[in-house]
């Protein structure tokens, strides 16, 4: 997976922001000593020649002790693991719930569809949450969003654990999804805050894998819990895990958003010097919170409506996530009815998907080299030193789509009781590897294709993915019952066959399409 460009998870400035002011690590040099100038130097110079003083606060570089980029490596990696662990928690919470279906249906006397709504509303909350939380992080910084949203996430686990009716459970799950969305949208930017671009690949790899591993890890954990104890213990275990993550976020993760750090520094300077002329760029923004939230809500839909590349690639990734969530019900049917697996054994069948994603993740260095090769070829052909094209990010998706198609056929036509259970599990690992490769290619392509609107492009992708993931589990079990395990999976494979060519088409013709785009940076 190639992760050396800004993604949803990197520190990409939101559109509409003054990018020159967002470049907060530009170095100011003392004209006499040719060294990084500190704020104390600024104060001294102001006293000597107030008319020439620049009162805009900025860092002197990545080594400035006030910048989080100057933190020691062990501290940076501690933050990476804490934030990534919380992302894994939220993603696991979405799918751990599927292991509670049987007990919830019996206790609340509801159908399987109604019980499945607990999964649907949580994932819908994950899709809607970034529309609010991402713009708020522009004004208040990362840490307040983390602490407050995770606190709500912890609180709303409690009604799930003690719910006496299905209505309480569904409402609590939806609000929990809204709250946890910060760690699947805002949190990736923390990696960009902490690391320089040439150091970003490894921490981004650690963070990016967690939203993909979480949905497969949830049924494994939930299977063991619900096979042995009451379904309510699923939420008590999540509460303990979430409480630990909240404490770690609160006490061990500092604020990392550079504009907010500069605002804090400007306030300190105004207080210590009594000079009200000191200011940070974020204090001069002419954007209001309502305006920013409104822009966050409408521009993703404009991209989906007016940009065919954005719409089709987002539809591809949305379909893939829908398939992953549909498999939560399909695996239960296939391995319970064909192979007599119990609940915890069904959970373990998702190990195949975890292995597939990890193998695809470990192939990231190869894709990175391939990207560099395409850039070198482009430079040799055009003479444009340092030039690149967004389409160079699509090769992983070009290969990943056919892998998913083959994996679906493999899984579908081996779901017979006479076929050993390991065979369809191997097919599922091919599916998950292909999904990861498609995601890695599409995400980075969208960011480079729409550089000024990267946040909106990724928000559009997140929204569409979440809606598909919320809807597919509702019709999946019925489709598998009515069509049979083999033909139901075959239908999914045929839809994938239609969608798989789009990354290749845009790799070949994307530049011409971008030339006619009103949003792409090519225009």
Short mmCIF file of C-alpha atoms in Angstrom, two decimals:
data_model
loop_
_atom_site.label_atom_id
_atom_site.label_comp_id
_atom_site.label_asym_id
_atom_site.label_seq_id
_atom_site.Cartn_x
_atom_site.Cartn_y
_atom_site.Cartn_z
CA UNK A 1 0.00 0.00 0.00
CA UNK A 2 1.46 3.35 -0.99
CA UNK A 3 1.07 5.82 1.81
CA UNK A 4 3.55 8.58 1.10
CA UNK A 5 0.89 11.09 0.11
CA UNK A 6 -1.79 12.77 2.21
CA UNK A 7 -4.81 10.64 2.76
CA UNK A 8 -7.83 10.87 4.97
CA UNK A 9 -5.47 9.82 7.54
CA UNK A 10 -2.80 12.36 6.81
CA UNK A 11 -2.66 16.06 7.65
CA UNK A 12 -4.42 17.29 4.51
CA UNK A 13 -5.63 20.90 4.86
CA UNK A 14 -9.35 21.25 4.49
CA UNK A 15 -10.42 23.06 1.34
CA UNK A 16 -11.07 26.72 1.78
CA UNK A 17 -8.12 27.04 4.13
CA UNK A 18 -5.32 29.48 3.41
CA UNK A 19 -2.64 26.96 2.52
CA UNK A 20 0.15 29.47 2.84
CA UNK A 21 -0.79 29.93 6.46
CA UNK A 22 -1.11 26.21 6.99
CA UNK A 23 2.57 25.86 6.12
CA UNK A 24 3.50 26.41 9.71
CA UNK A 25 6.88 24.73 9.67
CA UNK A 26 8.52 27.34 7.43
CA UNK A 27 11.82 28.38 8.91
CA UNK A 28 12.56 31.98 9.94
CA UNK A 29 16.28 32.75 9.95
CA UNK A 30 17.98 35.50 11.86
CA UNK A 31 19.54 37.64 9.13
CA UNK A 32 22.77 38.18 11.10
CA UNK A 33 23.40 34.74 12.62
CA UNK A 34 21.79 32.53 9.91
CA UNK A 35 20.21 30.27 12.50
CA UNK A 36 16.60 29.45 13.37
CA UNK A 37 15.18 32.43 15.22
CA UNK A 38 13.25 31.80 18.44
CA UNK A 39 10.32 33.75 19.79
CA UNK A 40 12.65 35.30 22.33
CA UNK A 41 14.71 36.64 19.41
CA UNK A 42 11.52 38.05 17.92
CA UNK A 43 10.71 39.84 21.16
CA UNK A 44 14.19 41.30 21.39
CA UNK A 45 14.11 42.46 17.76
CA UNK A 46 10.67 43.99 18.26
CA UNK A 47 12.04 46.07 21.10
CA UNK A 48 14.82 47.31 18.84
CA UNK A 49 12.72 47.95 15.72
CA UNK A 50 8.99 47.48 16.26
CA UNK A 51 8.10 48.64 12.75
CA UNK A 52 9.89 45.68 11.13
CA UNK A 53 8.55 42.94 13.42
CA UNK A 54 6.46 40.11 12.03
CA UNK A 55 3.95 39.28 14.75
CA UNK A 56 2.62 36.15 13.08
CA UNK A 57 3.67 33.22 15.24
CA UNK A 58 5.27 30.26 13.48
CA UNK A 59 7.55 27.34 14.25
CA UNK A 60 11.23 27.58 13.36
CA UNK A 61 11.20 24.11 11.83
CA UNK A 62 10.60 20.46 12.72
CA UNK A 63 13.19 20.68 15.48
CA UNK A 64 11.41 23.52 17.25
CA UNK A 65 10.68 22.17 20.76
CA UNK A 66 7.16 23.59 20.56
CA UNK A 67 6.34 21.47 17.52
CA UNK A 68 5.18 17.89 18.04
CA UNK A 69 7.49 16.87 15.20
CA UNK A 70 10.37 17.42 17.63
CA UNK A 71 9.10 14.79 20.08
CA UNK A 72 11.41 11.81 20.63
CA UNK A 73 10.61 8.78 18.42
CA UNK A 74 9.41 6.64 21.34
CA UNK A 75 6.82 9.30 22.25
CA UNK A 76 5.61 9.62 18.69
CA UNK A 77 5.17 5.88 18.36
CA UNK A 78 3.35 5.69 21.68
CA UNK A 79 0.84 8.20 20.29
CA UNK A 80 0.58 6.19 17.05
CA UNK A 81 -0.21 2.98 18.93
CA UNK A 82 -2.75 4.64 21.22
CA UNK A 83 -4.63 6.36 18.39
CA UNK A 84 -4.45 3.25 16.19
CA UNK A 85 -5.63 1.08 19.08
CA UNK A 86 -8.66 3.31 19.51
CA UNK A 87 -9.40 3.08 15.80
CA UNK A 88 -9.21 -0.72 16.13
CA UNK A 89 -11.62 -0.55 19.09
CA UNK A 90 -14.22 1.43 17.13
CA UNK A 91 -13.97 -0.80 14.06
CA UNK A 92 -14.22 -3.94 16.22
CA UNK A 93 -17.24 -2.55 18.06
CA UNK A 94 -19.14 -2.36 14.78
CA UNK A 95 -18.85 -6.09 14.07
CA UNK A 96 -18.48 -7.67 17.53
CA UNK A 97 -22.22 -7.06 17.80
CA UNK A 98 -23.02 -9.72 15.17
CA UNK A 99 -22.22 -12.48 17.65
CA UNK A 100 -25.08 -11.27 19.89
CA UNK A 101 -27.87 -11.82 17.33
CA UNK A 102 -29.17 -15.17 18.61
CA UNK A 103 -29.41 -14.11 22.26
CA UNK A 104 -30.89 -10.68 21.43
CA UNK A 105 -33.55 -12.18 19.16
CA UNK A 106 -34.58 -14.56 21.93
CA UNK A 107 -34.49 -12.07 24.84
CA UNK A 108 -36.26 -9.19 23.04
CA UNK A 109 -38.46 -11.42 20.85
CA UNK A 110 -37.41 -9.72 17.61
CA UNK A 111 -36.58 -10.99 14.12
CA UNK A 112 -33.09 -11.35 12.72
CA UNK A 113 -33.61 -8.24 10.57
CA UNK A 114 -34.46 -6.12 13.61
CA UNK A 115 -31.46 -7.46 15.51
CA UNK A 116 -29.27 -6.69 12.51
CA UNK A 117 -30.33 -3.05 12.72
CA UNK A 118 -27.92 -2.73 15.65
CA UNK A 119 -25.08 -3.25 13.18
CA UNK A 120 -26.66 -1.03 10.54
CA UNK A 121 -27.26 2.02 12.71
CA UNK A 122 -23.74 1.88 14.20
CA UNK A 123 -22.12 1.84 10.75
CA UNK A 124 -24.47 4.63 9.60
CA UNK A 125 -23.27 6.68 12.55
CA UNK A 126 -19.68 6.06 11.49
CA UNK A 127 -20.53 7.46 8.06
CA UNK A 128 -22.34 10.56 9.33
CA UNK A 129 -20.00 11.44 12.22
CA UNK A 130 -17.12 12.83 10.11
CA UNK A 131 -19.42 15.45 8.61
CA UNK A 132 -19.49 17.09 12.04
CA UNK A 133 -16.31 15.99 13.79
CA UNK A 134 -13.84 16.68 10.97
CA UNK A 135 -14.70 20.40 10.62
CA UNK A 136 -14.82 20.86 14.39
CA UNK A 137 -11.24 19.57 14.60
CA UNK A 138 -10.19 22.51 12.41
CA UNK A 139 -11.25 24.93 15.14
CA UNK A 140 -10.60 23.08 18.38
CA UNK A 141 -7.76 20.72 17.47
CA UNK A 142 -7.37 16.97 17.64
CA UNK A 143 -7.29 16.28 21.37
CA UNK A 144 -10.57 17.94 22.44
CA UNK A 145 -12.36 16.02 19.67
CA UNK A 146 -10.68 12.78 20.74
CA UNK A 147 -11.37 13.17 24.45
CA UNK A 148 -14.98 14.37 24.16
CA UNK A 149 -16.05 11.99 21.37
CA UNK A 150 -14.44 8.98 23.04
CA UNK A 151 -16.06 9.93 26.35
CA UNK A 152 -19.45 9.84 24.61
CA UNK A 153 -18.46 6.56 22.99
CA UNK A 154 -17.74 5.10 26.45
CA UNK A 155 -20.94 6.48 27.95
CA UNK A 156 -23.17 5.09 25.21
CA UNK A 157 -21.78 1.60 25.59
CA UNK A 158 -23.45 1.44 29.02
CA UNK A 159 -27.06 1.67 27.71
CA UNK A 160 -26.19 -1.12 25.27
CA UNK A 161 -25.05 -3.33 28.13
CA UNK A 162 -28.11 -2.70 30.32
CA UNK A 163 -30.77 -2.27 27.60
CA UNK A 164 -34.16 -3.75 28.46
CA UNK A 165 -35.59 -3.36 24.96
CA UNK A 166 -34.37 -3.26 21.38
CA UNK A 167 -35.19 0.46 20.99
CA UNK A 168 -32.69 1.46 23.67
CA UNK A 169 -30.04 -0.73 22.12
CA UNK A 170 -30.50 0.73 18.64
CA UNK A 171 -30.43 4.36 19.76
CA UNK A 172 -27.33 3.79 21.88
CA UNK A 173 -25.58 1.99 19.02
CA UNK A 174 -26.27 4.85 16.60
CA UNK A 175 -24.94 7.54 18.94
CA UNK A 176 -21.94 5.32 19.71
CA UNK A 177 -21.18 5.13 15.99
CA UNK A 178 -21.43 8.91 15.65
CA UNK A 179 -19.03 9.37 18.57
CA UNK A 180 -16.49 6.81 17.45
CA UNK A 181 -16.28 8.22 13.92
CA UNK A 182 -13.52 10.63 14.99
CA UNK A 183 -11.01 7.81 15.10
CA UNK A 184 -11.81 6.67 11.57
CA UNK A 185 -11.71 10.19 10.09
CA UNK A 186 -9.81 12.78 12.14
CA UNK A 187 -7.25 10.48 13.73
CA UNK A 188 -5.25 9.82 10.59
CA UNK A 189 -4.23 13.46 10.46
CA UNK A 190 -2.37 12.98 13.73
CA UNK A 191 0.22 10.91 11.87
CA UNK A 192 0.84 13.80 9.51
CA UNK A 193 1.15 16.13 12.50
CA UNK A 194 3.84 13.97 14.12
CA UNK A 195 6.04 12.85 11.25
CA UNK A 196 7.80 14.48 8.34
CA UNK A 197 6.69 13.29 4.92
CA UNK A 198 9.73 11.05 4.42
CA UNK A 199 9.02 9.33 7.77
CA UNK A 200 5.29 8.93 7.34
CA UNK A 201 4.97 5.61 5.55
CA UNK A 202 5.41 3.25 8.53
CA UNK A 203 3.16 5.06 11.03
CA UNK A 204 0.50 5.51 8.37
CA UNK A 205 0.71 1.79 7.60
CA UNK A 206 0.13 0.96 11.28
CA UNK A 207 -2.84 3.29 11.51
CA UNK A 208 -4.41 2.46 8.15
CA UNK A 209 -4.58 -1.29 8.77
CA UNK A 210 -6.69 -0.92 11.94
CA UNK A 211 -10.04 0.04 10.32
CA UNK A 212 -9.65 -3.01 8.07
CA UNK A 213 -8.66 -5.47 10.79
CA UNK A 214 -11.30 -4.32 13.23
CA UNK A 215 -14.37 -5.66 11.39
CA UNK A 216 -12.74 -9.10 11.10
CA UNK A 217 -11.48 -9.08 14.70
CA UNK A 218 -14.90 -8.24 16.15
CA UNK A 219 -16.62 -11.57 15.32
CA UNK A 220 -13.65 -13.51 16.71
CA UNK A 221 -13.83 -11.74 20.07
CA UNK A 222 -17.63 -11.75 20.09
CA UNK A 223 -17.80 -15.44 19.23
CA UNK A 224 -15.86 -16.46 22.33
CA UNK A 225 -17.76 -14.07 24.61
CA UNK A 226 -21.28 -14.95 23.47
CA UNK A 227 -20.64 -18.68 23.32
CA UNK A 228 -19.74 -18.72 27.02
CA UNK A 229 -21.63 -15.89 28.72
CA UNK A 230 -24.52 -13.46 28.25
CA UNK A 231 -24.53 -11.09 25.26
CA UNK A 232 -24.34 -8.18 27.71
CA UNK A 233 -20.74 -9.12 28.45
CA UNK A 234 -19.89 -8.16 24.88
CA UNK A 235 -20.55 -4.56 25.85
CA UNK A 236 -18.94 -4.80 29.29
CA UNK A 237 -15.75 -6.00 27.62
CA UNK A 238 -15.98 -3.13 25.12
CA UNK A 239 -16.55 -0.73 28.00
CA UNK A 240 -13.35 -1.86 29.72
CA UNK A 241 -11.38 -1.58 26.48
CA UNK A 242 -12.86 1.84 25.66
CA UNK A 243 -12.22 3.13 29.18
CA UNK A 244 -8.58 2.14 28.92
CA UNK A 245 -8.27 3.88 25.54
CA UNK A 246 -9.96 7.03 26.88
CA UNK A 247 -7.48 7.22 29.77
CA UNK A 248 -4.57 6.71 27.38
CA UNK A 249 -5.86 9.42 25.01
CA UNK A 250 -6.49 11.85 27.88
CA UNK A 251 -3.19 11.48 29.72
CA UNK A 252 -0.69 10.32 27.11
CA UNK A 253 -1.69 11.95 23.83
CA UNK A 254 -0.96 15.69 23.55
CA UNK A 255 -2.50 18.17 21.14
CA UNK A 256 -0.84 17.69 17.76
CA UNK A 257 -2.70 20.05 15.41
CA UNK A 258 -0.14 22.68 14.45
CA UNK A 259 -2.49 25.69 14.01
CA UNK A 260 -3.90 25.12 17.50
CA UNK A 261 -0.39 24.78 18.97
CA UNK A 262 0.52 28.10 17.35
CA UNK A 263 -2.63 29.67 18.77
CA UNK A 264 -1.62 28.50 22.24
CA UNK A 265 1.84 29.97 21.68
CA UNK A 266 0.39 33.29 20.54
CA UNK A 267 -1.77 33.46 23.66
CA UNK A 268 1.30 32.79 25.79
CA UNK A 269 3.25 35.55 24.08
CA UNK A 270 0.43 38.06 24.45
CA UNK A 271 0.17 37.25 28.14
CA UNK A 272 3.91 37.36 28.84
CA UNK A 273 4.74 40.45 26.75
CA UNK A 274 1.49 42.39 27.09
CA UNK A 275 1.66 42.95 23.33
CA UNK A 276 -1.67 42.11 21.71
CA UNK A 277 -0.15 42.16 18.21
CA UNK A 278 1.07 38.57 18.46
CA UNK A 279 -1.29 36.27 16.58
CA UNK A 280 -1.53 32.79 15.06
CA UNK A 281 -2.86 32.17 11.53
CA UNK A 282 -5.87 30.26 12.86
CA UNK A 283 -6.96 33.38 14.74
CA UNK A 284 -7.27 35.28 11.45
CA UNK A 285 -9.52 32.74 9.73
CA UNK A 286 -12.65 34.24 8.23
CA UNK A 287 -14.54 30.94 8.38
CA UNK A 288 -17.24 30.23 10.93
CA UNK A 289 -18.05 26.84 12.43
CA UNK A 290 -21.54 26.68 10.82
CA UNK A 291 -20.09 27.58 7.42
CA UNK A 292 -17.38 24.94 7.72
CA UNK A 293 -19.87 22.26 8.78
CA UNK A 294 -22.21 23.19 5.94
CA UNK A 295 -19.35 22.95 3.46
CA UNK A 296 -18.37 19.60 4.95
CA UNK A 297 -21.90 18.35 4.36
CA UNK A 298 -22.69 19.55 0.84
CA UNK A 299 -19.40 19.42 -1.07
CA UNK A 300 -18.96 15.60 -0.83
CA UNK A 301 -22.33 15.20 -2.54
CA UNK A 302 -21.35 17.70 -5.24
CA UNK A 303 -18.30 15.58 -6.00
CA UNK A 304 -20.41 12.43 -6.21
CA UNK A 305 -22.90 14.10 -8.54
CA UNK A 306 -20.50 16.00 -10.81
CA UNK A 307 -17.32 13.90 -10.87
CA UNK A 308 -17.73 10.51 -12.60
CA UNK A 309 -14.34 9.24 -11.43
CA UNK A 310 -15.16 10.07 -7.82
CA UNK A 311 -18.62 8.50 -8.08
CA UNK A 312 -17.52 5.26 -9.75
CA UNK A 313 -14.45 4.66 -7.57
CA UNK A 314 -16.40 5.48 -4.42
CA UNK A 315 -19.11 3.06 -5.57
CA UNK A 316 -16.46 0.38 -6.04
CA UNK A 317 -15.06 0.80 -2.52
CA UNK A 318 -18.58 1.08 -1.08
CA UNK A 319 -19.60 -2.21 -2.70
CA UNK A 320 -16.51 -3.92 -1.31
CA UNK A 321 -17.19 -2.77 2.25
CA UNK A 322 -20.81 -3.82 1.81
CA UNK A 323 -19.62 -7.31 0.86
CA UNK A 324 -17.38 -7.46 3.94
CA UNK A 325 -20.33 -6.61 6.21
CA UNK A 326 -22.67 -8.92 4.31
CA UNK A 327 -20.24 -11.76 5.03
CA UNK A 328 -20.91 -11.41 8.77
CA UNK A 329 -24.28 -13.03 8.15
CA UNK A 330 -23.18 -15.23 5.24
CA UNK A 331 -20.33 -16.84 7.20
CA UNK A 332 -22.75 -17.77 9.96
CA UNK A 333 -25.07 -19.49 7.50
CA UNK A 334 -22.37 -21.23 5.48
CA UNK A 335 -20.25 -22.60 8.29
CA UNK A 336 -23.10 -23.38 10.67
CA UNK A 337 -25.33 -25.19 8.19
CA UNK A 338 -22.63 -26.84 6.06
CA UNK A 339 -20.00 -27.67 8.67
CA UNK A 340 -21.82 -27.56 12.01
CA UNK A 341 -19.60 -24.84 13.50
CA UNK A 342 -20.60 -23.31 16.82
CA UNK A 343 -20.44 -19.57 17.57
CA UNK A 344 -16.76 -19.25 18.50
CA UNK A 345 -15.74 -21.48 15.60
CA UNK A 346 -17.66 -19.26 13.19
CA UNK A 347 -15.78 -16.29 14.60
CA UNK A 348 -12.47 -17.97 13.88
CA UNK A 349 -13.38 -18.35 10.20
CA UNK A 350 -12.64 -14.62 9.84
CA UNK A 351 -8.96 -15.31 10.47
CA UNK A 352 -8.64 -16.02 6.75
CA UNK A 353 -9.71 -12.46 5.95
CA UNK A 354 -7.28 -11.07 8.51
CA UNK A 355 -4.41 -13.03 6.98
CA UNK A 356 -5.33 -11.80 3.51
CA UNK A 357 -5.31 -8.16 4.57
CA UNK A 358 -2.00 -8.50 6.41
CA UNK A 359 -0.38 -10.09 3.34
CA UNK A 360 -1.66 -7.23 1.19
CA UNK A 361 -0.35 -4.76 3.74
CA UNK A 362 3.12 -6.32 3.69
CA UNK A 363 3.21 -5.84 -0.10
CA UNK A 364 3.18 -2.07 0.42
CA UNK A 365 6.96 -1.60 -0.20
CA UNK A 366 6.60 -3.23 -3.62
CA UNK A 367 3.77 -0.92 -4.62
CA UNK A 368 5.80 2.04 -3.39
CA UNK A 369 8.67 1.03 -5.68
CA UNK A 370 6.23 0.61 -8.55
CA UNK A 371 4.94 4.13 -7.96
CA UNK A 372 8.49 5.49 -8.02
CA UNK A 373 9.11 3.59 -11.27
CA UNK A 374 6.08 5.18 -12.91
CA UNK A 375 7.22 8.61 -11.79
CA UNK A 376 10.72 8.01 -13.19
CA UNK A 377 9.23 6.88 -16.50
CA UNK A 378 7.02 9.97 -16.58
CA UNK A 379 9.98 12.26 -15.92
CA UNK A 380 12.01 10.57 -18.66
CA UNK A 381 9.17 11.01 -21.16
CA UNK A 382 8.16 14.57 -20.27
CA UNK A 383 11.27 16.08 -18.71
CA UNK A 384 9.06 17.34 -15.86
CA UNK A 385 11.34 16.84 -12.85
CA UNK A 386 9.35 15.85 -9.79
CA UNK A 387 6.23 15.48 -11.90
CA UNK A 388 3.64 12.79 -11.25
CA UNK A 389 0.08 11.90 -12.16
CA UNK A 390 -2.70 10.81 -9.77
CA UNK A 391 -3.28 7.76 -11.96
CA UNK A 392 0.08 6.35 -10.85
CA UNK A 393 -1.65 5.49 -7.54
CA UNK A 394 -4.17 3.11 -9.14
CA UNK A 395 -2.09 -0.05 -9.92
CA UNK A 396 -2.90 -1.72 -6.55
CA UNK A 397 -6.61 -1.20 -7.27
CA UNK A 398 -6.16 -2.52 -10.83
CA UNK A 399 -4.91 -5.84 -9.44
CA UNK A 400 -7.13 -5.83 -6.35
CA UNK A 401 -10.43 -5.76 -8.26
CA UNK A 402 -9.83 -9.00 -10.19
CA UNK A 403 -8.54 -10.62 -6.99
CA UNK A 404 -11.87 -9.88 -5.29
CA UNK A 405 -13.75 -11.28 -8.31
CA UNK A 406 -11.74 -14.51 -8.27
CA UNK A 407 -12.02 -14.74 -4.48
CA UNK A 408 -15.82 -14.42 -4.61
CA UNK A 409 -16.06 -17.18 -7.22
CA UNK A 410 -13.69 -19.32 -5.16
CA UNK A 411 -15.67 -18.77 -1.96
CA UNK A 412 -19.08 -19.17 -3.60
CA UNK A 413 -18.51 -22.42 -5.45
CA UNK A 414 -16.75 -24.10 -2.53
CA UNK A 415 -19.60 -23.53 -0.07
CA UNK A 416 -20.71 -27.15 -0.19
CA UNK A 417 -20.79 -29.44 2.83
CA UNK A 418 -18.65 -31.90 0.88
CA UNK A 419 -15.83 -29.36 0.48
CA UNK A 420 -13.43 -28.96 3.40
CA UNK A 421 -14.08 -25.76 5.36
CA UNK A 422 -10.55 -24.46 4.83
CA UNK A 423 -11.14 -24.06 1.07
CA UNK A 424 -13.76 -21.25 1.25
CA UNK A 425 -11.72 -19.60 4.00
CA UNK A 426 -8.74 -19.43 1.64
CA UNK A 427 -11.04 -17.84 -0.93
CA UNK A 428 -12.10 -15.24 1.64
CA UNK A 429 -8.45 -14.33 2.24
CA UNK A 430 -8.10 -13.55 -1.47
CA UNK A 431 -11.17 -11.31 -1.22
CA UNK A 432 -9.82 -9.35 1.75
CA UNK A 433 -6.38 -8.92 0.16
CA UNK A 434 -8.02 -7.53 -2.96
CA UNK A 435 -10.24 -5.21 -0.91
CA UNK A 436 -7.22 -3.77 0.88
CA UNK A 437 -5.38 -3.18 -2.40
CA UNK A 438 -8.38 -1.46 -3.99
CA UNK A 439 -8.77 0.78 -0.97
CA UNK A 440 -5.10 1.75 -0.87
CA UNK A 441 -5.10 2.69 -4.55
CA UNK A 442 -8.41 4.54 -4.59
CA UNK A 443 -7.82 6.54 -1.41
CA UNK A 444 -4.48 7.94 -2.53
CA UNK A 445 -5.80 8.55 -6.05
CA UNK A 446 -8.71 10.63 -4.75
CA UNK A 447 -6.39 12.80 -2.66
CA UNK A 448 -4.03 13.49 -5.55
CA UNK A 449 -6.82 13.88 -8.11
CA UNK A 450 -8.71 16.45 -6.01
CA UNK A 451 -5.93 18.14 -4.01
CA UNK A 452 -7.95 21.23 -3.04
CA UNK A 453 -10.97 19.11 -2.16
CA UNK A 454 -9.27 16.03 -0.74
CA UNK A 455 -11.21 16.18 2.52
CA UNK A 456 -14.52 16.32 0.64
CA UNK A 457 -13.51 13.50 -1.72
CA UNK A 458 -12.63 11.26 1.20
CA UNK A 459 -15.78 12.30 3.07
CA UNK A 460 -17.83 11.31 0.01
CA UNK A 461 -16.05 7.97 -0.03
CA UNK A 462 -16.59 7.44 3.69
CA UNK A 463 -20.28 8.32 3.49
CA UNK A 464 -21.01 6.04 0.53
CA UNK A 465 -19.00 3.15 2.04
CA UNK A 466 -20.83 3.42 5.34
CA UNK A 467 -24.25 3.48 3.70
CA UNK A 468 -23.46 0.33 1.70
CA UNK A 469 -22.01 -1.36 4.78
CA UNK A 470 -25.14 -0.42 6.72
CA UNK A 471 -27.52 -1.76 4.05
CA UNK A 472 -25.91 -4.98 2.86
CA UNK A 473 -26.33 -6.95 6.14
CA UNK A 474 -30.09 -6.32 5.97
CA UNK A 475 -30.64 -8.20 2.71
CA UNK A 476 -27.61 -10.51 2.79
CA UNK A 477 -29.07 -13.40 4.85
CA UNK A 478 -32.30 -13.34 2.83
CA UNK A 479 -30.39 -13.41 -0.43
CA UNK A 480 -28.30 -16.38 0.73
CA UNK A 481 -31.41 -18.24 1.89
CA UNK A 482 -33.40 -17.61 -1.29
CA UNK A 483 -30.68 -18.00 -3.92
CA UNK A 484 -28.49 -20.52 -2.12
CA UNK A 485 -24.95 -20.00 -0.94
CA UNK A 486 -23.36 -20.55 -4.34
CA UNK A 487 -25.62 -18.41 -6.53
CA UNK A 488 -25.86 -15.58 -3.98
CA UNK A 489 -22.07 -15.25 -3.98
CA UNK A 490 -22.05 -15.58 -7.77
CA UNK A 491 -24.33 -12.52 -8.01
CA UNK A 492 -21.84 -10.55 -5.92
CA UNK A 493 -19.02 -11.74 -8.18
CA UNK A 494 -20.87 -10.56 -11.31
CA UNK A 495 -21.40 -7.10 -9.81
CA UNK A 496 -17.69 -7.04 -8.98
CA UNK A 497 -16.90 -8.01 -12.58
CA UNK A 498 -18.69 -4.85 -13.74
CA UNK A 499 -16.93 -2.58 -11.21
CA UNK A 500 -13.41 -4.06 -11.36
CA UNK A 501 -12.33 -2.45 -14.69
CA UNK A 502 -12.85 1.14 -13.52
CA UNK A 503 -9.40 1.58 -11.89
CA UNK A 504 -7.77 0.41 -15.14
CA UNK A 505 -10.00 2.65 -17.28
CA UNK A 506 -9.09 5.68 -15.17
CA UNK A 507 -5.42 4.69 -15.18
CA UNK A 508 -5.51 4.84 -19.00
CA UNK A 509 -7.84 7.77 -19.55
CA UNK A 510 -7.93 9.62 -16.24
CA UNK A 511 -5.79 12.50 -17.42
CA UNK A 512 -8.20 13.30 -20.26
CA UNK A 513 -11.16 13.07 -17.90
CA UNK A 514 -9.47 15.32 -15.35
CA UNK A 515 -8.87 17.95 -18.02
CA UNK A 516 -12.65 18.46 -18.20
CA UNK A 517 -13.19 18.40 -14.43
CA UNK A 518 -14.22 21.46 -12.46
CA UNK A 519 -12.75 20.07 -9.23
CA UNK A 520 -9.59 18.22 -10.23
CA UNK A 521 -6.22 19.91 -9.82
CA UNK A 522 -5.47 19.20 -13.48
CA UNK A 523 -7.65 22.08 -14.55
#
